[in-house]
Short mmCIF file of N, CA and C in Angstrom, two decimals:
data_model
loop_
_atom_site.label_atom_id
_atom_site.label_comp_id
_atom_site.label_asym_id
_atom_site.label_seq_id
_atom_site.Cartn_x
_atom_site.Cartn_y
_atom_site.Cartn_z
N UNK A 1 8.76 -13.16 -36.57
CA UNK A 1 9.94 -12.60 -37.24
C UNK A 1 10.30 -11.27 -36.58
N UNK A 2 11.35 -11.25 -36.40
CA UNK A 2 12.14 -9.90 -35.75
C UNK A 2 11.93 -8.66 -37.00
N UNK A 3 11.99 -7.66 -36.42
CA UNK A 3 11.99 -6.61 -37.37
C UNK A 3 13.69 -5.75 -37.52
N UNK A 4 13.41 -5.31 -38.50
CA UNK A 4 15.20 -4.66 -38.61
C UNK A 4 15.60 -3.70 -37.68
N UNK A 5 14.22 -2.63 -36.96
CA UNK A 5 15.06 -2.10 -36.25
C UNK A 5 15.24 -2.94 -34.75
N UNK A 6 14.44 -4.06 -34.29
CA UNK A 6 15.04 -4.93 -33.51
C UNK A 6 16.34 -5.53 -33.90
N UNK A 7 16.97 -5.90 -34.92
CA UNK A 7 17.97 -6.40 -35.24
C UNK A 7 18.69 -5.20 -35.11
N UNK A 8 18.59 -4.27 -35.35
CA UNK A 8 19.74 -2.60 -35.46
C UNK A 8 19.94 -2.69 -34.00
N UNK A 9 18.54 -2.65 -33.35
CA UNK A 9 18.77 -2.53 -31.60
C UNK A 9 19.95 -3.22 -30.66
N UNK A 10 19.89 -4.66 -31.44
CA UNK A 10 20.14 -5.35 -30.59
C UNK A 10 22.03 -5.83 -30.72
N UNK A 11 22.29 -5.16 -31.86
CA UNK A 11 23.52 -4.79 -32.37
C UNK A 11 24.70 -3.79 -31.84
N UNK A 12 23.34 -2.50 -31.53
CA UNK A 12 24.14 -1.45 -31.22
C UNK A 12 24.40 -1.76 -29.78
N UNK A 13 23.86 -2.68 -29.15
CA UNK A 13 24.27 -2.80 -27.81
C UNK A 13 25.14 -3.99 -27.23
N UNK A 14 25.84 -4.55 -28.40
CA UNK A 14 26.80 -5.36 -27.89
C UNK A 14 28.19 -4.96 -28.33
N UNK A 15 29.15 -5.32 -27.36
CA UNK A 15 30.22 -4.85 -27.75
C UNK A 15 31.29 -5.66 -28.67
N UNK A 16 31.08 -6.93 -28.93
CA UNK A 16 32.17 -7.78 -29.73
C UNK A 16 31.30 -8.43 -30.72
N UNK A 17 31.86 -8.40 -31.59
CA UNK A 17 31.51 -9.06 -32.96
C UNK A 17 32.32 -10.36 -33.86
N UNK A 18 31.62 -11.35 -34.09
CA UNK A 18 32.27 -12.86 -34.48
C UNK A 18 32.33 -12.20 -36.06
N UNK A 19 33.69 -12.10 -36.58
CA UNK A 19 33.85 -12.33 -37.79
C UNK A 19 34.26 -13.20 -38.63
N UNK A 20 33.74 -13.62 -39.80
CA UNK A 20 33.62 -14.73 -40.47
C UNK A 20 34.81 -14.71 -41.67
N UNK A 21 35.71 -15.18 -42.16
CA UNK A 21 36.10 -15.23 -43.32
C UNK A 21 36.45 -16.80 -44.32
N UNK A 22 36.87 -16.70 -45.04
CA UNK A 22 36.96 -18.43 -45.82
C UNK A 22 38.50 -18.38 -46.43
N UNK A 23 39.27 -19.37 -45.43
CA UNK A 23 41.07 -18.86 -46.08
C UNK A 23 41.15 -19.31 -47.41
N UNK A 24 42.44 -19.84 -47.91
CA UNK A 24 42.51 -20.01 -49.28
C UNK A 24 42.34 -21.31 -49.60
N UNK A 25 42.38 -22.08 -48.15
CA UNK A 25 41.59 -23.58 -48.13
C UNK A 25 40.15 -24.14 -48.63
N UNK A 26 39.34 -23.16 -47.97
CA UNK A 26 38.13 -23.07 -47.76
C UNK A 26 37.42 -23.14 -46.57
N UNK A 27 38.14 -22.87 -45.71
CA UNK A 27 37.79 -23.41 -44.43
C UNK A 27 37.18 -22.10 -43.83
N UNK A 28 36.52 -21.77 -42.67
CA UNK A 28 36.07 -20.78 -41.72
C UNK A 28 36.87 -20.12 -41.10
N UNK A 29 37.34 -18.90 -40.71
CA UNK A 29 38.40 -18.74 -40.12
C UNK A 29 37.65 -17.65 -39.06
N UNK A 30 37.62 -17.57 -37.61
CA UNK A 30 36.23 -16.73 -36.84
C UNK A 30 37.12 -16.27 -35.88
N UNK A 31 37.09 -14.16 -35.83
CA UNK A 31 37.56 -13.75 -35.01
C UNK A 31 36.85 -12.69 -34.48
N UNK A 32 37.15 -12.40 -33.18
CA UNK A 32 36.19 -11.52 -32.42
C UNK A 32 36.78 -10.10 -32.41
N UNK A 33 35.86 -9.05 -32.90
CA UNK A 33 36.32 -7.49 -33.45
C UNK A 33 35.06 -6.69 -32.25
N UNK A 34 35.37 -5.33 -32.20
CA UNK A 34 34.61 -4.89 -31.76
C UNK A 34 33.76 -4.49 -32.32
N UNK A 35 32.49 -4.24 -32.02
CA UNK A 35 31.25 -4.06 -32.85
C UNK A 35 31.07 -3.09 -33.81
N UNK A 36 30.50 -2.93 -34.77
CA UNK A 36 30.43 -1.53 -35.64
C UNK A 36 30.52 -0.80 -35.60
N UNK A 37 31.11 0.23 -35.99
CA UNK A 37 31.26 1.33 -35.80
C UNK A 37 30.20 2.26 -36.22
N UNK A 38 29.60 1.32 -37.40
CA UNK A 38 28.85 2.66 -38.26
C UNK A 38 27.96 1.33 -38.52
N UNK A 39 26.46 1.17 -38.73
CA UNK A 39 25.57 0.63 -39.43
C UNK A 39 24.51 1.59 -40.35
N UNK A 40 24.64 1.17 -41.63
CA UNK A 40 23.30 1.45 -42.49
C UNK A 40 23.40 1.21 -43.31
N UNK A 41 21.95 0.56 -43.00
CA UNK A 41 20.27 -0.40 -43.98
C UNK A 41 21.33 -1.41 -43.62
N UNK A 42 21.50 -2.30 -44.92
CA UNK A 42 22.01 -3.54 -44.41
C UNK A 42 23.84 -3.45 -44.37
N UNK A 43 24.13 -2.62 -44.21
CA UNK A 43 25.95 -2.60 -44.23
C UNK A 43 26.12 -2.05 -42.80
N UNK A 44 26.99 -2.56 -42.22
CA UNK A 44 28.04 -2.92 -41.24
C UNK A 44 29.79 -2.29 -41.28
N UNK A 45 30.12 -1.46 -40.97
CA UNK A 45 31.12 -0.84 -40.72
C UNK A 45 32.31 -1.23 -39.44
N UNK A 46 33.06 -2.03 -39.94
CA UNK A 46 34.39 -2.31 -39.03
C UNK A 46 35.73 -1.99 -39.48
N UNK A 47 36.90 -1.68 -38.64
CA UNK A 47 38.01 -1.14 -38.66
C UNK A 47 39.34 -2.40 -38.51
N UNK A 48 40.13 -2.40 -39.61
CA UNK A 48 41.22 -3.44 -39.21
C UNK A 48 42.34 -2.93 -39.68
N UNK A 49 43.07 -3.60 -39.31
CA UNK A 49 44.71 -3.39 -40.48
C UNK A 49 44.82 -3.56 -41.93
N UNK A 50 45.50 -3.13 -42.50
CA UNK A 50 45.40 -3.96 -44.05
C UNK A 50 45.85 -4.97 -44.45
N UNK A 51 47.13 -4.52 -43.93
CA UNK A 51 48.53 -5.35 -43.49
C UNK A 51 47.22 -6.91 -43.28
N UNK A 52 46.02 -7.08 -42.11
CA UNK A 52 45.69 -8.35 -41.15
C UNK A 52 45.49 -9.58 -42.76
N UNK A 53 45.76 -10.37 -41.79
CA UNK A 53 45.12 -11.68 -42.25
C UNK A 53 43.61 -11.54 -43.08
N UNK A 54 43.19 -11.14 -42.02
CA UNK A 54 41.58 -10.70 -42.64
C UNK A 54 40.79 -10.16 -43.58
N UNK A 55 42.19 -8.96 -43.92
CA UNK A 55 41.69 -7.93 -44.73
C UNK A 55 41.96 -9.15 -46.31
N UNK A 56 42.94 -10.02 -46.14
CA UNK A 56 43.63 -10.13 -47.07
C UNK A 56 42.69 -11.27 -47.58
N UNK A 57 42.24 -12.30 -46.67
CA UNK A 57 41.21 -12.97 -46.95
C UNK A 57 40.06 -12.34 -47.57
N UNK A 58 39.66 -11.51 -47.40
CA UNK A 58 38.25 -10.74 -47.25
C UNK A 58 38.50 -10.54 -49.41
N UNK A 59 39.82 -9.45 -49.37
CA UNK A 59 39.99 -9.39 -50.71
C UNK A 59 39.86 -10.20 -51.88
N UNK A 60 40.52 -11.60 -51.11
CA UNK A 60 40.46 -13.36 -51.79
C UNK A 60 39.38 -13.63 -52.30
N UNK A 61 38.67 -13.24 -51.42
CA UNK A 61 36.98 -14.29 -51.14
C UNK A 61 36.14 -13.30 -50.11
N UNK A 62 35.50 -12.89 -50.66
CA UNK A 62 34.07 -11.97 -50.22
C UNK A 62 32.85 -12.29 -49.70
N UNK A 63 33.04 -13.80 -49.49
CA UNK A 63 32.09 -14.24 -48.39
C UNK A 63 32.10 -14.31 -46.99
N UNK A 64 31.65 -13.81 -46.44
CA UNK A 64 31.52 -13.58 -44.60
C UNK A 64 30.23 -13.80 -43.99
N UNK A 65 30.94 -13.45 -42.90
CA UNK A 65 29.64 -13.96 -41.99
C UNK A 65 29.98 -13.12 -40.48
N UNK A 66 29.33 -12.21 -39.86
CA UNK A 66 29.00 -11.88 -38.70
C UNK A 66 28.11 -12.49 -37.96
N UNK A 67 28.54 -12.16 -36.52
CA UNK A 67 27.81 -12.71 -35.51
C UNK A 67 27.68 -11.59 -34.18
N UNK A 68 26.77 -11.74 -33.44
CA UNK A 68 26.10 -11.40 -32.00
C UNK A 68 25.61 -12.13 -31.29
N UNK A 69 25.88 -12.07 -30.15
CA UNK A 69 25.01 -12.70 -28.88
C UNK A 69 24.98 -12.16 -27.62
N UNK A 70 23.91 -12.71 -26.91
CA UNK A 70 24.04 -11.51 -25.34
C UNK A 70 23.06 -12.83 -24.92
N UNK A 71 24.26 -13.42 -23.76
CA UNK A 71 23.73 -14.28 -22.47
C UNK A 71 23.62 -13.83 -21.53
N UNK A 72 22.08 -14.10 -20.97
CA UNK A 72 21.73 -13.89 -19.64
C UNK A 72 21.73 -14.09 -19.28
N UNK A 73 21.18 -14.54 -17.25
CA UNK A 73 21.16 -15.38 -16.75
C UNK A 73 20.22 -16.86 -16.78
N UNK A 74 19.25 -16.31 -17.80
CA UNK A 74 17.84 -17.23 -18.24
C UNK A 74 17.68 -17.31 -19.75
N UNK A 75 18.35 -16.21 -20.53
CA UNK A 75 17.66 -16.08 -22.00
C UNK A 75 18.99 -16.01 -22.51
N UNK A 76 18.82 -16.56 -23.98
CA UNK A 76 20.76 -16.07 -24.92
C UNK A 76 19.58 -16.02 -25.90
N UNK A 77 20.24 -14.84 -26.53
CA UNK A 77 20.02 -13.94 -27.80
C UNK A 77 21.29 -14.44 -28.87
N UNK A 78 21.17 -15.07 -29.89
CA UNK A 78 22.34 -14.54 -31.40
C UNK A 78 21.54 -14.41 -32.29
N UNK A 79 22.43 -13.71 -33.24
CA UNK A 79 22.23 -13.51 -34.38
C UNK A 79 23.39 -13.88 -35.13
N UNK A 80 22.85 -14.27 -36.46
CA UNK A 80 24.31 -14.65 -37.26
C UNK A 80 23.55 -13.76 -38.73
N UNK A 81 24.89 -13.21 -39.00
CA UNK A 81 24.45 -12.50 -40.46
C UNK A 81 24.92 -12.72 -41.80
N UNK A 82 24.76 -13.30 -42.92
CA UNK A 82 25.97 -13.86 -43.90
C UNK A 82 25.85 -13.48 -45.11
N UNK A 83 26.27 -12.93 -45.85
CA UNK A 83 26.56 -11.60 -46.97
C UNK A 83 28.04 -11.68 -47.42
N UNK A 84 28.53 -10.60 -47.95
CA UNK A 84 29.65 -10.21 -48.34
C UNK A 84 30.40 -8.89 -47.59
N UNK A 85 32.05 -8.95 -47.92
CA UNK A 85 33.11 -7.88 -46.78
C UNK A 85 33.95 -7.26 -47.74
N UNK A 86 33.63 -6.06 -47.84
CA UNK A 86 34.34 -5.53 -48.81
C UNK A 86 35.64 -4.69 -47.85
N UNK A 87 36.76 -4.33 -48.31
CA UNK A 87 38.29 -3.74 -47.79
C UNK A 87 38.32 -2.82 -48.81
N UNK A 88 37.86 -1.58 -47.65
CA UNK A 88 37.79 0.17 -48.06
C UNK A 88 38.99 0.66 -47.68
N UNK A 89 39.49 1.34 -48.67
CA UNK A 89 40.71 2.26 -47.68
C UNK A 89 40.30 3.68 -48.76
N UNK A 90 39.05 4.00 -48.93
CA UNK A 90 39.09 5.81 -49.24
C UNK A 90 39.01 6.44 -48.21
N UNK A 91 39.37 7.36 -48.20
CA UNK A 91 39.82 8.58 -47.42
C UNK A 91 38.15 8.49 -47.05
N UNK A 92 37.20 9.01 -47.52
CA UNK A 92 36.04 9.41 -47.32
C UNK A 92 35.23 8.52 -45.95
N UNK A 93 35.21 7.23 -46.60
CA UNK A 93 34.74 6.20 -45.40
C UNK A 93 35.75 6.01 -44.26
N UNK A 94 36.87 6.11 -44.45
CA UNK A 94 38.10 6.03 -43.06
C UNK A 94 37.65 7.02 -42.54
N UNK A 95 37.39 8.16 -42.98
CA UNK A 95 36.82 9.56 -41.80
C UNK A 95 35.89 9.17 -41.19
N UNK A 96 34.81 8.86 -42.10
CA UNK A 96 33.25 8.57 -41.16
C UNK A 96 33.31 7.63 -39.75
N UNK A 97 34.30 6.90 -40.13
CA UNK A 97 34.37 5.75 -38.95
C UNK A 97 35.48 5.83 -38.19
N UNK A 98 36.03 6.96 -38.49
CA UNK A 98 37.35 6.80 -37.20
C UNK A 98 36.88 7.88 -36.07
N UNK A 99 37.31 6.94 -35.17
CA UNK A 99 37.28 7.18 -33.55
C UNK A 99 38.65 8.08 -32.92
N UNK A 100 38.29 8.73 -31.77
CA UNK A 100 39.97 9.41 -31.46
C UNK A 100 40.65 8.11 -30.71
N UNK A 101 40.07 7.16 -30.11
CA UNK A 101 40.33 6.17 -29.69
C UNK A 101 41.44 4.76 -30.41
N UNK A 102 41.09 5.12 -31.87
CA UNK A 102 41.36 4.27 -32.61
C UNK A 102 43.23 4.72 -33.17
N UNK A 103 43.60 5.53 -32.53
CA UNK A 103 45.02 5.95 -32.59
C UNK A 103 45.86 5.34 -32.03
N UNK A 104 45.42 4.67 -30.90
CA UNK A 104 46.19 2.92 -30.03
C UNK A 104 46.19 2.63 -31.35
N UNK A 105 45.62 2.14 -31.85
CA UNK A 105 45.78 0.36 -32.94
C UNK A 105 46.59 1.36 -34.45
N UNK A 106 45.83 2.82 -34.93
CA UNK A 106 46.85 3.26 -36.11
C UNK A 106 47.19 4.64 -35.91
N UNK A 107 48.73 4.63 -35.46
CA UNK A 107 49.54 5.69 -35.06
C UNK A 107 49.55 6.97 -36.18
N UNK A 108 49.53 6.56 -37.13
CA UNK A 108 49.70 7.40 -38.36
C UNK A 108 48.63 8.51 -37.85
N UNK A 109 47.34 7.90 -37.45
CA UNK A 109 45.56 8.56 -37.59
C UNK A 109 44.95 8.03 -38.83
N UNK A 110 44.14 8.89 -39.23
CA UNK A 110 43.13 8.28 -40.22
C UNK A 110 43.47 8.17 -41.62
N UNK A 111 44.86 8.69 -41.85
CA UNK A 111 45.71 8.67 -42.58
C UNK A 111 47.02 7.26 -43.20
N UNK A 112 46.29 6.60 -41.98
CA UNK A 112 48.15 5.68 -41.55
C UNK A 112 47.63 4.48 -42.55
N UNK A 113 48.56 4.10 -43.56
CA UNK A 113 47.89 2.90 -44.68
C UNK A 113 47.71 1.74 -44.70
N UNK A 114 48.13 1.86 -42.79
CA UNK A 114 47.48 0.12 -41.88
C UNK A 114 45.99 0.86 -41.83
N UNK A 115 45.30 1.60 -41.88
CA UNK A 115 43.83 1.52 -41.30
C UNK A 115 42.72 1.12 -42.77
N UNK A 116 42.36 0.42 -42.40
CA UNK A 116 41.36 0.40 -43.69
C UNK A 116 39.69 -0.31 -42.79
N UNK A 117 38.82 0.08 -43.85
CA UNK A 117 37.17 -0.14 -42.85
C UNK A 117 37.00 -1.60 -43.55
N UNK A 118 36.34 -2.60 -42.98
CA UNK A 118 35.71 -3.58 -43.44
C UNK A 118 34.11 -3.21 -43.88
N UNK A 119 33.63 -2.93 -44.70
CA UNK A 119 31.90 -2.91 -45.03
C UNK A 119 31.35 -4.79 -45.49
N UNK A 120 30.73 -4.78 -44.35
CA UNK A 120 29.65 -5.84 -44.49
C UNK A 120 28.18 -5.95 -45.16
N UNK A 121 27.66 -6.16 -46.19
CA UNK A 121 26.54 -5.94 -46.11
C UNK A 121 25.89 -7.45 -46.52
N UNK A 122 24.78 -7.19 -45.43
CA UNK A 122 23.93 -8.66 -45.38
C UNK A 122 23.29 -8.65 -46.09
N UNK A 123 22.75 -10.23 -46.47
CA UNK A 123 21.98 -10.66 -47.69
C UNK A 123 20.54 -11.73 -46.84
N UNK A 124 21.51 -12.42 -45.44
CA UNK A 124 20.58 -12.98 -44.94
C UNK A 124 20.95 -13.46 -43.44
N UNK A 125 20.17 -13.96 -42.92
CA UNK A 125 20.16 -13.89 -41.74
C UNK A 125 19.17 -15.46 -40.62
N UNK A 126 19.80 -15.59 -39.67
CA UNK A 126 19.75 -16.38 -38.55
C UNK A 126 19.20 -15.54 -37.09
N UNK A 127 18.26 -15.69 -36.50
CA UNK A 127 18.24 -15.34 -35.24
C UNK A 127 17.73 -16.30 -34.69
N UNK A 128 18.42 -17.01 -33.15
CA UNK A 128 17.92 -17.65 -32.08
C UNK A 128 17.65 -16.79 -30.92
N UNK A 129 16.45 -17.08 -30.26
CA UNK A 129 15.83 -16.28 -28.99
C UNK A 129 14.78 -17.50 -28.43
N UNK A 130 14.58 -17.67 -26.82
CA UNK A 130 13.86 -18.30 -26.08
C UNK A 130 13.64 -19.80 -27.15
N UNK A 131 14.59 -20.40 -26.91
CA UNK A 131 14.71 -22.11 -27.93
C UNK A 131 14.27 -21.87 -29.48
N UNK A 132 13.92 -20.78 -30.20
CA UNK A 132 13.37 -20.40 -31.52
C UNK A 132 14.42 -20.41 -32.31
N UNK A 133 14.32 -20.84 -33.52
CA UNK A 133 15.49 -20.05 -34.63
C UNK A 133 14.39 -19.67 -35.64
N UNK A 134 14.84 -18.65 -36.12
CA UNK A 134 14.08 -18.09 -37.47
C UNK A 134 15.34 -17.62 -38.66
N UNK A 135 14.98 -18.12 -39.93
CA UNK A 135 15.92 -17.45 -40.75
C UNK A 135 15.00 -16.59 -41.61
N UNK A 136 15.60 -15.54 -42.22
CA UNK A 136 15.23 -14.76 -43.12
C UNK A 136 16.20 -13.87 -43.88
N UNK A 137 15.88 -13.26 -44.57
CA UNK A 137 16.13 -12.25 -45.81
C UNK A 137 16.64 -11.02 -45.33
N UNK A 138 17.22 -10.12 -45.72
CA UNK A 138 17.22 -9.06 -44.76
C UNK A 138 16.35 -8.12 -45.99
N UNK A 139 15.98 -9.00 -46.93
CA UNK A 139 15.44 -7.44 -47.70
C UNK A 139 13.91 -7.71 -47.46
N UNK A 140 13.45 -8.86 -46.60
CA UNK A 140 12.24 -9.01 -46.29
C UNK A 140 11.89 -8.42 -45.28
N UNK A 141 12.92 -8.20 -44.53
CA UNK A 141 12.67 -7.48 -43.11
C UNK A 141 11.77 -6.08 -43.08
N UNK A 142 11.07 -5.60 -42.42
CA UNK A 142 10.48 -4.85 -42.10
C UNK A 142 11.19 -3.32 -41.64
#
């Protein structure tokens, strides 16, 4: 079993992230975001529109699912993470996680009432490494 700060590790070093949502169908709906901005313990920090599709799903239905992976030339690493996505727009958490970078995507700044944070926090978890899968808990984790 992987330990959490192997799972933290192996997070902070990828750059795109599979996000999970469930439309009003029920169906999966999976789009690729850039990676967290902010992680801690088990919550996950991402940045979207409010206005998106996503956010609006997310509000609907609070089940999600993140993902990671990093292919090598010999080894592929994922992880899949599946919990709940909550759609923040306080002032307090929009500060912590805004970037000067992030003024491309909301002109306003950290202010503009397209920016709002996605918080993920996991409940459980998938990792494949060298043909293995292991599932677990994240509150079992180490």
């Amino acid at each position: 079993m992987k330990t959490r700060k192997h799972i933290i590790s192996f997070i902070q070093k990828q750059k795109t992230a599979f996000i999970a949502s469930v439309d009003e169908h029920g169906f999966p709906n999976i789009k690729a975001m850039f990676a967290p901005q902010k992680i801690e313990g088990n919550c996950f920090y991402f940045s979207t529109n409010t206005s998106s599709m996503r956010a609006r799903q997310f509000l609907e239905n609070p089940k999600a699912s993140i993902y990671f992976y990093q292919r090598g030339r010999f080894k592929y690493e994922g992880l899949m993470l599946t919990g709940t996505m909550e759609v923040l727009q306080d002032d307090k958490t929009k500060r912590e996680i805004w970037r000067t970078g992030d003024l491309l995507y909301y002109r306003q700044g950290v202010t503009d009432p397209d920016y709002c944070v996605l918080k993920f926090t996991a409940a459980e978890g998938r990792y494949y490494c060298d043909l293995k899968t292991e599932s677990f808990r994240m509150e079992d984790l180490e």
